[in-house]
Structures are given as structure tokens and as C-alpha cells.
CSV table of C-alpha atoms in Angstrom, one decimal:
chain,number,residue,atom,x,y,z
A,1,MET,CA,-6.8,-8.6,19.9
A,2,THR,CA,-4.2,-9.9,22.3
A,3,ALA,CA,-1.5,-8.4,20.0
A,4,THR,CA,-3.0,-5.0,19.9
A,5,TRP,CA,-0.8,-2.3,21.5
A,6,ARG,CA,-1.5,0.7,19.2
A,7,PHE,CA,-4.8,2.7,19.4
A,8,SER,CA,-6.7,4.8,16.9
A,9,ALA,CA,-8.3,7.9,18.2
A,10,LEU,CA,-11.1,6.9,15.6
A,11,ALA,CA,-11.8,3.6,17.3
A,12,ASP,CA,-15.2,4.6,18.6
A,13,ARG,CA,-16.2,5.8,15.0
A,14,HIS,CA,-15.4,2.4,13.7
A,15,ARG,CA,-17.3,0.6,16.4
A,16,ALA,CA,-20.3,2.7,15.7
A,17,LEU,CA,-20.1,1.7,11.9
A,18,GLY,CA,-20.2,-2.1,13.1
A,19,SER,CA,-16.4,-2.8,13.3
A,20,ALA,CA,-15.1,-5.2,15.9
A,21,LEU,CA,-11.6,-3.6,15.4
A,22,GLU,CA,-9.5,-6.6,14.3
A,23,ASP,CA,-5.8,-6.5,14.7
A,24,TRP,CA,-3.5,-5.2,11.9
A,25,SER,CA,0.1,-4.4,12.6
A,26,GLY,CA,-0.7,-4.0,16.5
A,27,MET,CA,-3.6,-1.6,15.9
A,28,GLY,CA,-7.3,-2.4,16.1
A,29,THR,CA,-8.4,-1.7,12.6
A,30,ALA,CA,-11.8,-1.5,10.8
A,31,TRP,CA,-12.0,-4.8,8.8
A,32,SER,CA,-15.8,-4.8,8.6
A,33,TYR,CA,-18.6,-2.3,8.8
A,34,ASP,CA,-22.4,-3.0,8.9
A,35,LYS,CA,-23.0,-2.3,5.3
A,36,ASP,CA,-22.2,-3.8,1.9
A,37,GLN,CA,-18.5,-3.7,1.1
A,38,LEU,CA,-19.2,-3.2,-2.5
A,39,GLU,CA,-20.8,0.1,-1.8
A,40,GLU,CA,-17.5,1.3,-0.4
A,41,TYR,CA,-15.7,0.1,-3.5
A,42,MET,CA,-18.1,1.9,-5.9
A,43,ALA,CA,-17.7,5.2,-3.8
A,44,ILE,CA,-14.0,5.2,-4.1
A,45,ARG,CA,-14.0,4.3,-7.9
A,46,THR,CA,-16.8,6.9,-8.9
A,47,LYS,CA,-16.8,9.5,-6.0
A,48,ALA,CA,-14.7,9.2,-2.9
A,49,GLY,CA,-14.3,7.3,0.4
A,50,VAL,CA,-12.7,8.4,3.7
A,51,MET,CA,-10.5,5.6,5.6
A,52,ASP,CA,-8.6,5.3,8.7
A,53,VAL,CA,-5.2,4.0,7.7
A,54,SER,CA,-3.5,5.1,11.0
A,55,GLY,CA,-2.2,1.5,11.4
A,56,LEU,CA,0.5,2.3,8.9
A,57,LYS,CA,3.6,3.0,11.0
A,58,LYS,CA,5.1,6.5,10.8
A,59,VAL,CA,8.8,6.9,11.8
A,60,HIS,CA,10.7,10.2,11.6
A,61,VAL,CA,14.3,10.1,10.8
A,62,ILE,CA,15.9,13.4,11.7
A,63,GLY,CA,19.6,14.6,12.0
A,64,PRO,CA,22.8,15.2,9.9
A,65,HIS,CA,23.0,11.5,9.0
A,66,ALA,CA,19.4,11.0,8.2
A,67,SER,CA,20.1,10.8,4.3
A,68,HIS,CA,22.7,8.1,5.0
A,69,VAL,CA,20.3,6.1,7.1
A,70,ILE,CA,17.5,6.1,4.6
A,71,ASP,CA,20.1,5.2,1.8
A,72,ARG,CA,21.4,2.4,3.8
A,73,ALA,CA,17.9,1.0,4.7
A,74,THR,CA,16.1,1.5,1.4
A,75,THR,CA,16.3,1.0,-2.4
A,76,ARG,CA,16.0,4.6,-3.2
A,77,SER,CA,18.6,7.4,-3.6
A,78,VAL,CA,17.3,9.8,-1.3
A,79,GLU,CA,19.4,12.8,-2.5
A,80,LYS,CA,17.1,12.8,-5.5
A,81,ILE,CA,14.1,13.5,-3.3
A,82,LYS,CA,13.4,17.2,-2.8
A,83,PRO,CA,11.7,18.7,0.2
A,84,GLY,CA,8.0,18.5,-0.3
A,85,ARG,CA,8.2,15.3,-2.5
A,86,SER,CA,8.1,11.5,-1.6
A,87,THR,CA,8.8,8.2,-3.3
A,88,TYR,CA,7.9,4.6,-2.9
A,89,ALA,CA,10.7,2.3,-1.9
A,90,CYS,CA,11.5,-1.3,-0.7
A,91,MET,CA,13.7,-2.7,2.1
A,92,LEU,CA,15.7,-6.0,1.9
A,93,ASN,CA,17.5,-8.3,4.1
A,94,ASP,CA,21.1,-9.5,3.7
A,95,GLY,CA,19.9,-12.1,1.4
A,96,GLY,CA,18.4,-9.5,-1.0
A,97,LYS,CA,14.9,-10.6,-0.1
A,98,PHE,CA,12.0,-8.2,0.5
A,99,VAL,CA,11.1,-7.4,4.1
A,100,ASP,CA,8.9,-4.3,3.8
A,101,ASP,CA,7.9,-1.4,1.5
A,102,CYS,CA,7.4,2.3,2.4
A,103,VAL,CA,6.8,5.6,1.3
A,104,ILE,CA,9.7,8.1,2.0
A,105,TYR,CA,8.7,11.8,2.7
A,106,ARG,CA,11.4,14.4,2.5
A,107,MET,CA,10.3,17.1,5.1
A,108,GLY,CA,13.6,19.1,5.0
A,109,PRO,CA,17.2,19.0,4.5
A,110,HIS,CA,17.9,16.7,7.6
A,111,SER,CA,14.3,15.5,8.1
A,112,PHE,CA,12.4,12.5,6.7
A,113,MET,CA,9.3,10.6,7.5
A,114,VAL,CA,9.1,6.9,6.5
A,115,VAL,CA,5.5,5.4,6.5
A,116,HIS,CA,5.5,1.5,6.4
A,117,GLY,CA,3.2,-1.4,7.0
A,118,ALA,CA,3.5,-4.6,8.9
A,119,GLY,CA,7.0,-5.6,7.9
A,120,GLN,CA,10.4,-4.7,9.5
A,121,GLY,CA,10.7,-1.2,8.3
A,122,HIS,CA,11.2,0.2,11.8
A,123,GLU,CA,13.7,-2.3,12.6
A,124,GLN,CA,15.6,-1.8,9.5
A,125,LEU,CA,15.9,2.1,10.1
A,126,THR,CA,16.9,1.5,13.7
A,127,MET,CA,19.6,-0.9,12.6
A,128,ALA,CA,20.9,1.5,9.9
A,129,ALA,CA,21.0,4.4,12.6
A,130,LEU,CA,23.3,2.7,15.0
A,131,GLY,CA,26.4,4.8,15.7
A,132,ARG,CA,25.0,7.7,13.5
A,133,ASN,CA,24.1,11.2,14.4
A,134,VAL,CA,20.4,10.7,13.9
A,135,SER,CA,17.2,10.4,15.7
A,136,VAL,CA,14.7,7.5,14.8
A,137,MET,CA,11.2,8.3,16.3
A,138,PHE,CA,8.3,6.1,16.0
A,139,ASP,CA,5.1,8.3,16.1
A,140,ASP,CA,1.5,6.9,16.7
A,141,ASP,CA,0.3,10.2,17.8
A,142,LEU,CA,0.3,11.1,14.1
A,143,HIS,CA,-2.8,9.7,12.5
A,144,ASP,CA,-3.4,9.0,8.9
A,145,ILE,CA,-6.9,9.8,7.3
A,146,SER,CA,-6.9,8.7,3.6
A,147,LEU,CA,-9.5,10.4,1.3
A,148,GLN,CA,-9.4,8.5,-2.0
A,149,GLY,CA,-11.4,8.9,-5.2
A,150,PRO,CA,-12.1,11.2,-8.2
A,151,LEU,CA,-14.1,13.7,-6.0
A,152,ALA,CA,-11.5,13.8,-3.2
A,153,VAL,CA,-9.8,17.0,-4.9
A,154,ASP,CA,-13.2,18.6,-5.3
A,155,TYR,CA,-13.9,18.3,-1.6
A,156,LEU,CA,-10.5,19.4,-0.4
A,157,GLU,CA,-10.3,22.5,-2.7
A,158,LYS,CA,-13.2,23.9,-0.6
A,159,HIS,CA,-10.9,24.0,2.4
A,160,VAL,CA,-7.3,23.9,1.2
A,161,PRO,CA,-6.1,26.5,-1.2
A,162,GLY,CA,-3.8,25.1,-4.0
A,163,ILE,CA,-4.6,21.5,-3.4
A,164,ARG,CA,-5.0,20.9,-7.2
A,165,ASP,CA,-1.3,22.0,-7.7
A,166,VAL,CA,-0.2,19.1,-5.4
A,167,VAL,CA,1.1,16.6,-7.8
A,168,TYR,CA,1.4,12.8,-7.4
A,169,PHE,CA,4.0,11.9,-4.7
A,170,SER,CA,4.2,15.4,-3.2
A,171,HIS,CA,2.9,16.9,0.0
A,172,ILE,CA,2.1,20.2,1.7
A,173,HIS,CA,2.0,21.5,5.2
A,174,THR,CA,-1.1,23.3,5.8
A,175,THR,CA,-4.3,23.6,7.8
A,176,LEU,CA,-7.6,21.7,7.5
A,177,PHE,CA,-10.6,22.9,9.5
A,178,GLY,CA,-8.1,25.0,11.5
A,179,LYS,CA,-5.9,22.1,12.4
A,180,PRO,CA,-2.2,21.7,11.3
A,181,VAL,CA,-1.9,18.8,8.8
A,182,THR,CA,0.3,17.5,6.2
A,183,ILE,CA,-1.7,16.4,3.1
A,184,SER,CA,0.1,14.0,0.7
A,185,ARG,CA,-0.9,13.0,-2.8
A,186,THR,CA,-0.6,9.4,-2.2
A,187,GLY,CA,-2.8,6.3,-1.6
A,188,TYR,CA,-3.3,2.7,-2.1
A,189,THR,CA,-6.3,2.6,-4.2
A,190,GLY,CA,-5.3,3.3,-7.9
A,191,GLU,CA,-7.3,6.6,-7.7
A,192,ARG,CA,-6.5,10.2,-7.2
A,193,GLY,CA,-6.4,10.4,-3.5
A,194,TYR,CA,-4.9,12.2,-0.5
A,195,GLU,CA,-3.5,11.2,3.0
A,196,ILE,CA,-4.2,13.6,5.7
A,197,PHE,CA,-1.5,13.3,8.5
A,198,CYS,CA,-3.0,15.0,11.7
A,199,ARG,CA,-2.4,14.9,15.3
A,200,ARG,CA,-4.3,12.4,17.4
A,201,GLN,CA,-6.3,15.1,19.2
A,202,ASP,CA,-7.5,16.4,15.9
A,203,ALA,CA,-8.3,13.1,14.2
A,204,PRO,CA,-11.9,12.8,15.4
A,205,GLU,CA,-12.9,16.4,14.3
A,206,ILE,CA,-11.4,16.0,10.9
A,207,TRP,CA,-13.0,12.7,10.3
A,208,ASP,CA,-16.4,13.8,11.5
A,209,THR,CA,-16.3,16.9,9.4
A,210,ILE,CA,-15.3,15.0,6.2
A,211,VAL,CA,-18.0,12.5,6.8
A,212,ALA,CA,-20.7,15.1,7.5
A,213,GLU,CA,-19.8,17.6,4.7
A,214,GLY,CA,-18.9,14.9,2.2
A,215,ALA,CA,-22.2,13.1,2.4
A,216,ALA,CA,-23.8,15.4,-0.2
A,217,MET,CA,-21.1,14.4,-2.7
A,218,GLY,CA,-21.4,10.8,-1.9
A,219,ILE,CA,-18.3,10.6,0.1
A,220,ILE,CA,-18.7,7.8,2.7
A,221,PRO,CA,-16.6,6.0,5.4
A,222,THR,CA,-14.8,3.0,4.1
A,223,ARG,CA,-13.3,0.1,6.0
A,224,PHE,CA,-9.6,-0.8,5.7
A,225,THR,CA,-10.3,-4.2,3.9
A,226,THR,CA,-11.9,-2.3,1.0
A,227,LEU,CA,-8.5,-1.8,0.0
A,228,ASP,CA,-8.2,-5.5,-1.0
A,229,LEU,CA,-10.9,-5.0,-3.7
A,230,LEU,CA,-9.2,-1.9,-5.1
A,231,ARG,CA,-5.5,-3.2,-4.9
A,232,ALA,CA,-6.4,-6.4,-6.7
A,233,GLU,CA,-7.4,-4.3,-9.8
A,234,SER,CA,-4.5,-1.8,-9.4
A,235,TYR,CA,-1.5,-4.1,-8.9
A,236,LEU,CA,-0.7,-3.0,-5.3
A,237,LEU,CA,0.9,-5.7,-3.2
A,238,PHE,CA,0.2,-6.1,0.4
A,239,PHE,CA,2.9,-7.6,2.8
A,240,PRO,CA,2.8,-10.4,3.9
A,241,TYR,CA,-0.5,-11.4,2.0
A,242,ASP,CA,1.1,-11.8,-1.4
A,243,ASN,CA,4.4,-13.0,-0.2
A,244,SER,CA,6.1,-16.3,0.7
A,245,GLU,CA,5.6,-15.5,4.4
A,246,LYS,CA,2.0,-16.3,3.6
A,247,TYR,CA,2.7,-19.0,0.9
A,248,PRO,CA,6.0,-20.4,1.9
A,249,PHE,CA,8.4,-22.5,-0.3
A,250,GLU,CA,8.6,-26.1,0.7
A,251,ASP,CA,12.6,-26.4,0.7
A,252,GLU,CA,13.7,-22.9,1.5
A,253,PRO,CA,13.2,-19.9,3.9
A,254,CYS,CA,10.6,-17.3,3.2
A,255,GLY,CA,11.6,-14.4,1.3
A,256,ASP,CA,11.0,-13.1,-2.3
A,257,THR,CA,13.2,-11.1,-4.5
A,258,LEU,CA,12.1,-7.7,-6.1
A,259,TRP,CA,12.5,-9.4,-9.5
A,260,GLU,CA,10.0,-12.0,-8.5
A,261,LEU,CA,7.5,-9.4,-7.1
A,262,GLY,CA,7.8,-6.9,-10.1
A,263,LEU,CA,9.2,-4.4,-7.6
A,264,ASP,CA,12.7,-4.0,-9.1
A,265,PHE,CA,11.7,-0.6,-10.4
A,266,THR,CA,12.1,0.7,-6.7
A,267,VAL,CA,15.8,0.4,-6.9
A,268,SER,CA,17.2,3.8,-8.1
A,269,PRO,CA,19.4,3.2,-11.2
A,270,GLY,CA,22.9,2.3,-10.4
A,271,LYS,CA,22.5,2.4,-6.5
A,272,THR,CA,24.5,0.2,-4.4
A,273,GLY,CA,25.4,0.2,-0.7
A,274,PHE,CA,21.8,-0.4,0.5
A,275,ARG,CA,21.1,-3.5,2.7
A,276,GLY,CA,21.0,-6.6,0.5
A,277,ALA,CA,22.2,-4.7,-2.6
A,278,GLU,CA,24.7,-7.3,-3.7
A,279,GLU,CA,22.4,-10.3,-3.5
A,280,HIS,CA,19.6,-8.3,-5.1
A,281,TYR,CA,21.7,-7.8,-8.3
A,282,ARG,CA,23.0,-11.4,-8.2
A,283,LEU,CA,19.6,-12.8,-8.1
A,284,GLN,CA,18.4,-11.1,-11.4
A,285,GLY,CA,17.4,-13.8,-13.8
A,286,LYS,CA,17.1,-16.3,-11.1
A,287,GLU,CA,13.4,-15.8,-10.4
A,288,ARG,CA,11.6,-18.9,-8.9
A,289,PHE,CA,8.3,-17.6,-9.6
A,290,LYS,CA,6.5,-14.3,-10.8
A,291,ILE,CA,3.8,-12.1,-9.3
A,292,TYR,CA,1.5,-11.8,-12.2
A,293,GLY,CA,-2.2,-11.2,-13.0
A,294,VAL,CA,-5.1,-13.8,-13.8
A,295,LYS,CA,-8.3,-13.1,-15.5
A,296,LEU,CA,-11.2,-15.6,-14.9
A,297,GLU,CA,-14.3,-16.5,-16.7
A,298,GLY,CA,-17.6,-15.8,-15.2
A,299,THR,CA,-18.3,-13.7,-12.1
A,300,GLU,CA,-17.3,-16.1,-9.3
A,301,ALA,CA,-14.1,-14.5,-7.8
A,302,ALA,CA,-11.2,-16.6,-6.9
A,303,VAL,CA,-10.8,-17.2,-3.2
A,304,GLU,CA,-7.7,-16.1,-1.4
A,305,GLY,CA,-5.3,-19.2,-1.7
A,306,ALA,CA,-7.0,-20.8,-4.6
A,307,PRO,CA,-4.6,-23.1,-6.4
A,308,ILE,CA,-3.6,-22.5,-10.0
A,309,ILE,CA,-3.6,-25.5,-12.2
A,310,ARG,CA,-1.8,-25.9,-15.6
A,311,ASP,CA,-1.9,-29.3,-17.6
A,312,GLY,CA,-3.4,-30.9,-14.7
A,313,LYS,CA,-0.7,-29.9,-12.3
A,314,GLU,CA,-0.8,-27.3,-9.4
A,315,VAL,CA,1.7,-24.6,-10.3
A,316,GLY,CA,0.8,-21.5,-8.4
A,317,VAL,CA,-1.8,-19.6,-6.1
A,318,VAL,CA,-4.1,-16.8,-6.3
A,319,THR,CA,-3.3,-14.3,-3.4
A,320,ILE,CA,-6.3,-12.1,-4.0
A,321,GLY,CA,-9.3,-12.3,-6.2
A,322,PHE,CA,-12.2,-9.8,-7.1
A,323,TYR,CA,-15.0,-9.7,-9.6
A,324,SER,CA,-15.8,-5.9,-10.4
A,325,PRO,CA,-19.3,-5.1,-11.6
A,326,LEU,CA,-18.1,-1.7,-12.4
A,327,ASN,CA,-15.3,-2.7,-14.7
A,328,GLY,CA,-16.9,-6.0,-15.7
A,329,HIS,CA,-13.7,-8.1,-15.0
A,330,ASN,CA,-13.1,-11.1,-12.9
A,331,ILE,CA,-9.3,-10.8,-11.8
A,332,GLY,CA,-6.6,-11.7,-9.3
A,333,ILE,CA,-3.1,-11.3,-8.3
A,334,ALA,CA,-1.2,-14.6,-8.4
A,335,ARG,CA,2.1,-16.3,-7.7
A,336,MET,CA,3.0,-18.6,-10.7
A,337,PRO,CA,6.0,-20.0,-12.5
A,338,VAL,CA,8.0,-17.8,-14.7
A,339,ASP,CA,6.9,-19.6,-17.8
A,340,CYS,CA,3.2,-19.2,-16.9
A,341,ALA,CA,3.5,-15.4,-16.6
A,342,VAL,CA,3.0,-14.8,-20.2
A,343,PRO,CA,0.0,-13.0,-21.5
A,344,GLY,CA,-2.8,-15.5,-22.5
A,345,THR,CA,-1.4,-18.7,-21.0
A,346,PRO,CA,-4.3,-20.9,-20.2
A,347,LEU,CA,-4.8,-21.9,-16.5
A,348,THR,CA,-7.4,-23.2,-14.3
A,349,ILE,CA,-8.3,-21.8,-10.8
A,350,ARG,CA,-9.5,-24.4,-8.5
A,351,ASN,CA,-12.0,-22.7,-6.2
A,352,PRO,CA,-13.7,-24.7,-3.3
A,353,GLY,CA,-16.9,-24.7,-5.4
A,354,GLY,CA,-15.3,-26.0,-8.5
A,355,GLU,CA,-12.7,-25.1,-11.3
A,356,ILE,CA,-12.7,-21.9,-13.2
A,357,ALA,CA,-11.1,-21.4,-16.6
A,358,ALA,CA,-8.6,-18.5,-16.6
A,359,THR,CA,-5.8,-17.0,-18.5
A,360,ALA,CA,-2.5,-15.2,-17.2
A,361,GLN,CA,-2.6,-11.4,-17.8
A,362,PRO,CA,-0.5,-8.5,-17.1
A,363,MET,CA,-1.5,-6.0,-14.3
A,364,PRO,CA,-2.8,-3.4,-13.5
A,365,PHE,CA,-6.2,-4.3,-14.8
A,366,HIS,CA,-7.7,-0.9,-13.8
A,367,ASP,CA,-6.5,2.3,-15.4
A,368,PRO,CA,-3.3,0.4,-16.8
A,369,GLU,CA,-1.7,3.7,-17.7
A,370,LYS,CA,-2.1,5.1,-14.2
A,371,LYS,CA,-3.6,8.4,-15.5
A,372,ARG,CA,-6.4,8.5,-12.8
A,373,ARG,CA,-3.9,8.5,-9.8
A,374,THR,CA,-1.5,10.9,-11.6
A,375,ALA,CA,-4.0,13.3,-13.0
A,376,LYS,CA,-3.0,17.1,-12.8
A,377,GLY,CA,-5.1,20.0,-12.1
């Protein structure tokens, strides 16, 4: 915890649930509770769970040059984003390599909020803002309570008129329990869900009320690391845990291209001028590896960092593995050679307890058509 310099107003709630508040991105975060993590996974997949994701960094970019700053720092063309809408984007360095991902929220004509994880997002925005008529403000007073799962909308509609009309990647400014909030139709679970952005002073009351009222619907508090189980099924990458920062190359610096990560879709068609754009386009077709899925036999999940073997040779690594008793599949996200990233390619996963037969498979494994997270009405 020596690195911790950010503090959630919900820390005492997490301690009461058994968390030691491990560090993530400088904030004490609930990595563990005194209950079965699988219970939390099942709640989010079948009912709903409430989670404190305030460790995500919230950055306001405001002023006449705000659009220029966002355009320079990210892969999306922000003029296409209407107020009240948001989009998922990436950020690159000068070498065209991934350094962070983010969600860009357009709050008004000259006002954006960029929410990012543990990468260099804030630094990228600050760099792009130099000499521009814009303010870049880091905001840790703003807390982020995530309510995820198929019953999330049923709960919220009791308190927020029109919540069913909020479509995927849009947001509304409203009140919840009499408190001013922004509610966004976003999340990191592969389910229909919402993020509730609120003031620090209001976060405990909002959390406590959802936990108390939601209990009758099966809505329960969930730890931050339950996201690992959900994202493994839903093809949601987590920087730096799926990246070369965690699994470095032997003969070159860390850094992955969007082509390698399968995130090239985050570049708006024809966009140039963002940091690393020239190298990004030059590196197309020069992938050194691919992020791809693996399906394992049996029920023993691949451990994080398990080597991938092909024809007796170590060729890759599993970055996250999970066996789902709900969906009956044993799956993982992996880094593997391009010629292995073909459906049905036979592989072996070398777990500490022995080798497990597997095949390469496309992702996502759960809700591949993404109908659950994008459902209307």
C-alpha cells in the first residue's frame, strides 16, 4: 500500500466485507471479500452486482480546444460524438504502441470527460493540451459505482425515470436518491450495466441504499477482481495484465500494436493526426503475435501466465483463464503466434499441475453477438 495516494469514500464498506484494500492505480481497491467470488460472478451474470470502480481515473477536458486535445490524444474522431454519448478509444505512443484505453464522454460542446485505467491516459491528455486553450482536470472527488447485470435496469427504473431509454454508450445527468449523478450505460462485464458517477460525499449513501434495497432482488456487493472472471469470457482486455508490460519481449521494448491486440476497430475510419498514427498504419500486417482465445478440456482453469505449447515448443502464454460452471466452458485470453490464432488449432496449456489439451478459439465466448450488453428497452 505504499503506492496508495488515492482514497475511495467506500473504503470502510470494503473493509467490513473483508477486503484488505490492495493497491490498483494508486487507490486502495477491493481485491478480496470474505465470501465465494463465484457467487459474485453468478450474481452479475444472472441478477446484478454493485462494484466500486472509483480507481478508474476521471479527467475533465474543458475549453474551446477540448476537441483538438481529445483528437490528438486518442484514436477516435470526437466530432462524431454527440453530447450525451460516449465511445471506447485507445491511446498510443509515438511508436504506434498501445499505452492506455479509455471511454470518452461528451458532456457538452466544449466539455468532455475521459475515464481511463492504470496506463498513461492522463499524461497523454496533458501533453496534448500544452499551449492550447483548455483545462485538463483530474477528478478523484467523482466516484464511480458500477451496477452490472440483467436486473440492473429493473432496479434503477424504480428511481430513475427513462432509464430504459438510455442506450449503450450513452449517459444522462439526473438524480438518484436525491443526489446529483451522471448515469452511463457502460461497464466492463459483458452484461447490461450502468456506471453511476457521483460526488464523494454522496457515494456512501448511494452504495448503502443500492445494497440494502437490491438484496431482495439478489443484487450483492462484488469485488473489483470479479471483473477478471467476467472479462475472460467477454474479450475485455485489462492493461497491463494482457500486454507486453506484463509479458515482455526478449529482444525489444514493451508495447503492443492495436493490430496485435485486436483493438484496431477503435481507430475511426480514415483518421490521422493522433499520436502514433503514422506508425500505427505502418505496422498493419506486421503483427508479432495475436491476442486470441483458448478453450481447454476439463474444468481445471489455466493459471495466469501458463505457457502455451505447440508441437512441443513454447509459443505463447495465457493471460487470464476461467472455468464457468454457468456456461460450462473452460476458456482463456492468450498471447500466441499469428499462425496459431486460427479456430481449432490444437494447443497444450502447461499448468503447474500438468498439461491440459486446448484449442485456439475466437472471442468473446460469452454472448458473442453482444446482445446482452446492447439490449434496448
